[in-house]
Short mmCIF file of C-alpha atoms in Angstrom, two decimals:
data_model
loop_
_atom_site.label_atom_id
_atom_site.label_comp_id
_atom_site.label_asym_id
_atom_site.label_seq_id
_atom_site.Cartn_x
_atom_site.Cartn_y
_atom_site.Cartn_z
CA MET A 53 130.91 20.95 80.20
CA GLY A 54 128.66 24.03 80.52
CA MET A 55 125.50 24.09 78.68
CA THR A 56 124.60 26.94 76.30
CA THR A 57 121.01 28.42 76.19
CA SER A 58 120.71 27.30 72.76
CA ASP A 59 120.72 23.64 73.72
CA VAL A 60 117.23 24.51 75.49
CA HIS A 61 114.16 24.97 72.99
CA GLY A 62 110.95 26.42 73.55
CA ARG A 63 109.48 23.22 73.06
CA ASP A 64 111.26 21.83 76.23
CA LEU A 65 110.14 24.73 78.24
CA ARG A 66 106.79 24.11 76.98
CA TYR A 67 106.80 20.51 78.10
CA PHE A 68 108.15 21.38 81.19
CA LEU A 69 105.52 23.96 82.06
CA ALA A 70 103.02 21.58 81.30
CA VAL A 71 104.09 18.97 83.58
CA ALA A 72 104.56 21.62 86.21
CA GLU A 73 101.06 23.09 85.88
CA GLU A 74 99.31 19.50 85.68
CA LEU A 75 101.74 17.82 88.00
CA HIS A 76 100.60 14.55 86.05
CA PHE A 77 102.68 13.16 83.00
CA THR A 78 99.66 11.97 81.33
CA ARG A 79 97.43 14.74 81.66
CA ALA A 80 100.27 17.09 80.69
CA ALA A 81 100.81 14.92 77.62
CA GLU A 82 97.24 14.85 76.58
CA LYS A 83 97.16 18.80 76.82
CA LEU A 84 100.19 18.85 74.62
CA TYR A 85 99.03 16.22 72.13
CA VAL A 86 101.99 14.38 72.55
CA SER A 87 102.37 10.55 73.80
CA GLN A 88 103.17 10.17 77.44
CA PRO A 89 106.52 8.44 76.68
CA ALA A 90 107.72 11.14 74.44
CA LEU A 91 106.97 13.61 76.97
CA SER A 92 108.92 11.64 79.80
CA LYS A 93 111.74 11.27 77.37
CA GLN A 94 111.85 15.09 76.57
CA ILE A 95 111.82 16.03 80.31
CA ARG A 96 114.65 13.39 81.15
CA ALA A 97 116.75 15.04 78.28
CA LEU A 98 116.09 18.56 79.79
CA GLU A 99 117.09 17.24 83.24
CA ARG A 100 120.36 15.79 81.82
CA GLN A 101 121.20 19.11 79.88
CA LEU A 102 120.41 21.21 83.26
CA GLY A 103 122.34 18.43 85.38
CA ALA A 104 119.68 18.32 88.00
CA PRO A 105 116.09 16.65 88.42
CA LEU A 106 113.16 19.02 87.89
CA PHE A 107 110.46 16.87 89.31
CA ASP A 108 110.15 14.04 91.80
CA ARG A 109 108.49 11.07 90.59
CA GLY A 110 107.24 9.84 93.58
CA ARG A 111 104.15 7.04 94.80
CA GLN A 112 102.40 10.27 95.62
CA GLY A 113 102.71 11.63 92.22
CA VAL A 114 104.56 14.25 90.48
CA ALA A 115 106.11 17.41 92.47
CA LEU A 116 108.40 20.10 91.46
CA THR A 117 111.92 19.92 93.04
CA PRO A 118 113.77 23.06 94.21
CA VAL A 119 115.62 23.30 90.90
CA GLY A 120 112.25 22.97 89.24
CA THR A 121 110.38 25.55 91.39
CA ALA A 122 113.40 27.84 90.52
CA LEU A 123 113.24 27.31 86.81
CA LEU A 124 109.25 27.91 86.70
CA PRO A 125 109.13 31.63 86.68
CA HIS A 126 111.80 31.95 84.03
CA ALA A 127 110.21 29.29 81.79
CA ARG A 128 106.87 31.30 82.10
CA ALA A 129 108.72 34.51 81.04
CA ALA A 130 110.69 33.12 78.54
CA LEU A 131 107.73 31.77 76.78
CA ALA A 132 105.65 34.87 77.35
CA ALA A 133 108.49 36.70 75.55
CA TRP A 134 108.74 34.42 72.70
CA GLU A 135 104.62 34.89 72.37
CA GLU A 136 105.24 38.82 72.18
CA GLY A 137 108.09 38.11 69.66
CA ARG A 138 105.53 36.24 67.56
CA GLU A 139 103.17 38.78 67.71
CA ALA A 140 105.57 41.36 66.88
CA VAL A 141 106.78 39.30 63.72
CA ARG A 142 103.00 38.93 62.90
CA HIS A 143 102.52 42.60 63.17
CA ALA A 144 105.78 43.44 60.98
CA ARG A 145 104.59 41.15 58.51
CA GLU A 146 101.32 42.43 57.97
CA ALA A 147 102.62 45.89 58.01
CA ALA A 148 105.31 45.33 55.16
CA ASP A 149 102.41 43.11 53.61
CA GLY A 150 100.11 46.23 53.80
CA THR A 151 97.47 44.42 55.78
CA LEU A 152 95.06 46.33 58.01
CA VAL A 153 92.91 44.32 60.27
CA VAL A 154 89.56 45.44 61.33
CA GLY A 155 87.91 43.99 64.18
CA MET A 156 84.14 44.01 65.05
CA SER A 157 81.75 42.31 67.48
CA THR A 158 78.78 42.17 64.89
CA SER A 159 78.91 43.17 61.43
CA PRO A 160 78.27 47.11 61.17
CA GLY A 161 75.93 47.06 58.19
CA ARG A 162 74.08 50.22 58.54
CA GLY A 163 73.44 50.66 54.72
CA GLY A 164 76.84 49.70 53.53
CA LEU A 165 78.91 51.38 55.94
CA LEU A 166 82.05 49.12 55.45
CA PRO A 167 82.00 49.28 51.72
CA ALA A 168 81.86 53.00 51.92
CA ILE A 169 84.66 53.28 54.12
CA ARG A 170 86.59 50.64 52.16
CA SER A 171 86.27 52.57 48.79
CA ARG A 172 87.50 55.72 50.29
CA PHE A 173 90.52 53.69 52.08
CA THR A 174 91.53 52.01 49.19
CA GLU A 175 91.58 55.26 46.71
CA ALA A 176 94.00 56.52 49.09
CA HIS A 177 95.90 53.24 49.73
CA PRO A 178 95.31 51.09 46.65
CA GLU A 179 98.42 48.91 47.99
CA ALA A 180 96.57 47.93 51.37
CA ARG A 181 94.71 44.80 52.22
CA LEU A 182 91.76 44.81 54.41
CA LYS A 183 91.07 41.63 56.63
CA LEU A 184 87.90 41.78 58.69
CA ARG A 185 87.66 39.74 61.85
CA GLN A 186 84.69 38.78 64.08
CA VAL A 187 85.74 39.09 67.82
CA ALA A 188 83.51 37.60 70.56
CA TRP A 189 81.43 39.79 72.73
CA GLU A 190 83.89 39.11 75.78
CA ASP A 191 86.41 41.50 74.38
CA PRO A 192 84.28 44.97 74.37
CA THR A 193 87.58 46.43 72.25
CA ALA A 194 87.26 43.84 69.43
CA GLY A 195 90.83 42.86 69.42
CA LEU A 196 92.39 46.38 69.89
CA ALA A 197 93.40 45.59 73.54
CA ASP A 198 95.69 42.64 72.73
CA GLY A 199 96.54 44.04 69.48
CA SER A 200 95.03 41.36 67.20
CA SER A 201 93.04 44.08 65.60
CA ASP A 202 94.50 47.38 63.99
CA VAL A 203 91.26 49.31 64.22
CA ALA A 204 87.75 48.26 65.49
CA PHE A 205 84.16 49.12 65.12
CA VAL A 206 83.00 49.07 69.01
CA TRP A 207 80.41 50.54 71.04
CA LEU A 208 81.04 53.48 73.49
CA PRO A 209 81.66 53.58 76.54
CA LEU A 210 85.03 51.85 76.00
CA ALA A 211 87.14 50.52 78.95
CA GLY A 212 90.37 51.94 79.44
CA ALA A 213 89.38 55.02 77.20
CA ASP A 214 92.55 57.07 77.42
CA ARG A 215 94.25 54.18 75.53
CA PHE A 216 92.14 54.77 72.42
CA ARG A 217 91.11 57.39 69.83
CA TRP A 218 87.78 57.06 67.87
CA VAL A 219 85.31 58.63 65.55
CA VAL A 220 81.73 58.14 65.84
CA VAL A 221 80.18 56.52 62.57
CA ALA A 222 76.55 56.24 63.82
CA ALA A 223 74.73 57.68 66.78
CA GLU A 224 71.41 55.63 67.31
CA PRO A 225 68.30 55.24 69.62
CA ARG A 226 68.25 52.31 71.80
CA LEU A 227 65.34 50.16 71.05
CA VAL A 228 63.69 47.29 72.97
CA ALA A 229 63.69 43.57 71.86
CA LEU A 230 61.02 41.42 73.67
CA PRO A 231 59.73 38.08 72.99
CA ALA A 232 56.63 38.47 70.35
CA THR A 233 54.40 36.93 73.23
CA HIS A 234 55.21 39.61 75.68
CA PRO A 235 52.16 41.62 76.77
CA LEU A 236 53.96 45.00 76.07
CA ALA A 237 54.88 43.92 72.40
CA ALA A 238 51.35 44.71 71.56
CA ARG A 239 52.37 48.58 72.13
CA GLU A 240 53.65 50.72 69.20
CA SER A 241 56.04 52.25 71.60
CA LEU A 242 57.17 52.18 75.41
CA ASP A 243 58.42 54.15 78.25
CA PHE A 244 61.63 53.04 79.70
CA ALA A 245 59.87 53.28 83.20
CA GLU A 246 57.78 50.49 82.13
CA LEU A 247 60.63 48.13 81.78
CA LEU A 248 62.37 48.77 85.06
CA ASP A 249 61.10 45.61 86.61
CA GLU A 250 61.62 43.19 83.26
CA PRO A 251 64.31 40.65 83.36
CA PHE A 252 67.22 42.25 81.04
CA LEU A 253 69.53 40.04 78.97
CA ALA A 254 72.83 41.36 80.12
CA LEU A 255 76.53 41.19 78.55
CA PRO A 256 79.48 39.28 79.99
CA ASP A 257 80.68 41.27 83.02
CA THR A 258 84.30 41.14 81.41
CA SER A 259 82.96 44.82 80.22
CA PRO A 260 81.18 46.49 83.23
CA GLU A 261 80.68 49.81 81.36
CA LEU A 262 79.27 48.30 78.20
CA ARG A 263 77.21 46.00 80.18
CA ASP A 264 75.89 48.85 82.00
CA HIS A 265 75.17 50.66 79.07
CA TRP A 266 73.09 48.00 77.40
CA LEU A 267 71.19 47.54 80.83
CA ALA A 268 70.70 51.48 80.70
CA SER A 269 71.80 51.76 84.09
CA ASP A 270 72.20 55.57 83.56
CA CYS A 271 68.15 55.78 83.14
CA ARG A 272 67.34 53.74 86.10
CA ASP A 273 67.50 56.30 89.03
CA GLY A 274 69.65 53.88 90.92
CA ARG A 275 67.40 50.85 90.62
CA PRO A 276 69.49 47.72 90.18
CA PRO A 277 68.38 45.74 86.88
CA VAL A 278 66.87 42.44 87.23
CA ILE A 279 69.31 39.84 85.20
CA GLY A 280 67.17 37.24 83.15
CA ALA A 281 70.36 35.75 81.49
CA GLU A 282 73.84 36.60 80.08
CA ILE A 283 74.36 36.85 76.21
CA GLY A 284 77.72 36.31 74.43
CA GLY A 285 76.35 36.71 70.72
CA VAL A 286 73.58 37.64 68.51
CA ASP A 287 72.19 33.66 67.80
CA GLU A 288 72.28 33.29 71.69
CA THR A 289 70.54 36.76 72.40
CA TYR A 290 67.87 35.69 69.81
CA GLU A 291 67.43 32.23 71.43
CA ALA A 292 66.96 33.86 74.86
CA LEU A 293 64.37 36.46 73.64
CA VAL A 294 62.42 33.62 71.96
CA GLY A 295 62.71 31.33 75.35
CA GLY A 296 61.21 34.34 77.20
CA LEU A 297 64.32 34.84 79.55
CA GLY A 298 64.33 38.48 79.35
CA VAL A 299 64.28 41.58 77.22
CA CYS A 300 67.11 43.82 75.91
CA LEU A 301 68.23 47.03 74.45
CA VAL A 302 69.36 47.07 70.91
CA ALA A 303 70.67 49.93 68.54
CA ALA A 304 68.51 50.80 65.87
CA GLY A 305 71.06 49.80 63.23
CA ASN A 306 71.22 46.14 64.65
CA GLU A 307 67.60 45.75 64.70
CA PRO A 308 67.77 43.51 61.58
CA LEU A 309 69.84 40.98 63.62
CA LEU A 310 66.96 40.28 66.19
CA ALA A 311 63.78 41.25 64.50
CA ARG A 312 63.12 37.68 63.32
CA GLU A 313 60.21 35.44 63.91
CA GLY A 314 59.19 35.27 67.62
CA VAL A 315 60.88 38.72 68.41
CA ALA A 316 59.45 42.08 68.35
CA VAL A 317 61.42 45.41 68.44
CA ARG A 318 59.87 48.64 69.84
CA PRO A 319 60.84 52.39 70.06
CA VAL A 320 61.49 53.45 73.80
CA HIS A 321 61.15 56.64 75.26
CA GLY A 322 63.54 58.12 78.08
CA LEU A 323 66.70 56.64 76.92
CA THR A 324 70.07 58.36 75.58
CA PRO A 325 71.27 56.91 72.29
CA SER A 326 73.98 54.53 71.64
CA HIS A 327 77.39 55.25 69.53
CA LEU A 328 79.23 52.83 67.34
CA VAL A 329 82.70 54.10 66.78
CA LEU A 330 85.83 53.14 64.65
CA ALA A 331 88.59 52.84 67.21
CA TRP A 332 92.33 52.59 67.27
CA ARG A 333 94.96 52.44 69.72
CA ALA A 334 96.07 55.99 70.96
CA ASP A 335 99.83 55.44 70.17
CA ASP A 336 99.48 53.85 67.05
CA THR A 337 100.56 56.28 64.09
CA ARG A 338 101.01 53.67 61.41
CA PRO A 339 99.75 55.43 58.00
CA LEU A 340 97.05 52.61 57.13
CA VAL A 341 95.50 52.92 60.72
CA ARG A 342 95.52 56.93 60.39
CA GLY A 343 94.26 56.45 56.81
CA TYR A 344 91.16 54.18 57.69
CA ALA A 345 90.26 56.50 60.51
CA ARG A 346 90.17 59.29 58.07
CA ALA A 347 88.03 57.81 55.72
CA ALA A 348 85.44 56.82 58.61
CA ALA A 349 85.72 60.20 59.80
CA GLU A 350 85.06 61.62 56.12
CA LEU A 351 82.31 59.50 55.60
CA ARG A 352 80.46 60.51 58.77
CA SER A 353 81.00 64.15 58.06
CA ARG A 354 79.54 63.79 54.60
CA GLU A 355 76.35 62.39 55.91
CA ALA A 356 75.82 64.59 58.97
#
């Protein structure tokens, strides 16, 4: 009797994949939050359906059989396709629902930028709902690249720039944040040349362009920066500054995030400005995306 594909569920493939990756039933069960007997039973049922063993369970441990090896890439592809399907459903549901997801790595603040864009946007799209989400600094696109955000407030330069469009919402000088105890903190302003040998706090290297920008690599005349520590968020940056691990550049609009007890923020001469933009995917022509971008652009031109 032949087997129909409807007999095999996504869960069966997920279970198979976990055992194939761990090559250990107990570890795979822990990873899946199921009991080991339940996992073994499910795998045996799948093997019965396929009419062949997927794993050799020997004294040496668990190994894939040739049939298991043959199934592996297809199981991965099927689960990846299902993930994509779920993502597409989420997008369609939110579009039908009139939801626009706005990504950001730190709150844009800046004298009520978000509320000002929101009020312009909702005037034109009263039916729409805005959903704000914080995205870790590891993702310089704040969710645009993987589709989890529809529009996002991000810093230039943007990796893969040809995939995105943007409008500048703020052009600001780069200031330097230092431990309050640092000798240079006693000065009212600094030249960047005086900071060249200081250890700097660096962004994760998942985003080389942005990391270079906040290390001011363009203003170092080819001298490599000294890295004091890596930072992945505002609190981590503040702790690293207070701990004396290094200095870091900060956009003027983000100064309030770091200018707390134990940290001094000073103007720096000899640096180009930083640009905060509202970005969206170049191929995304949905009215809500365009509408939010228009609201941001109008606000900027009114201020200019």
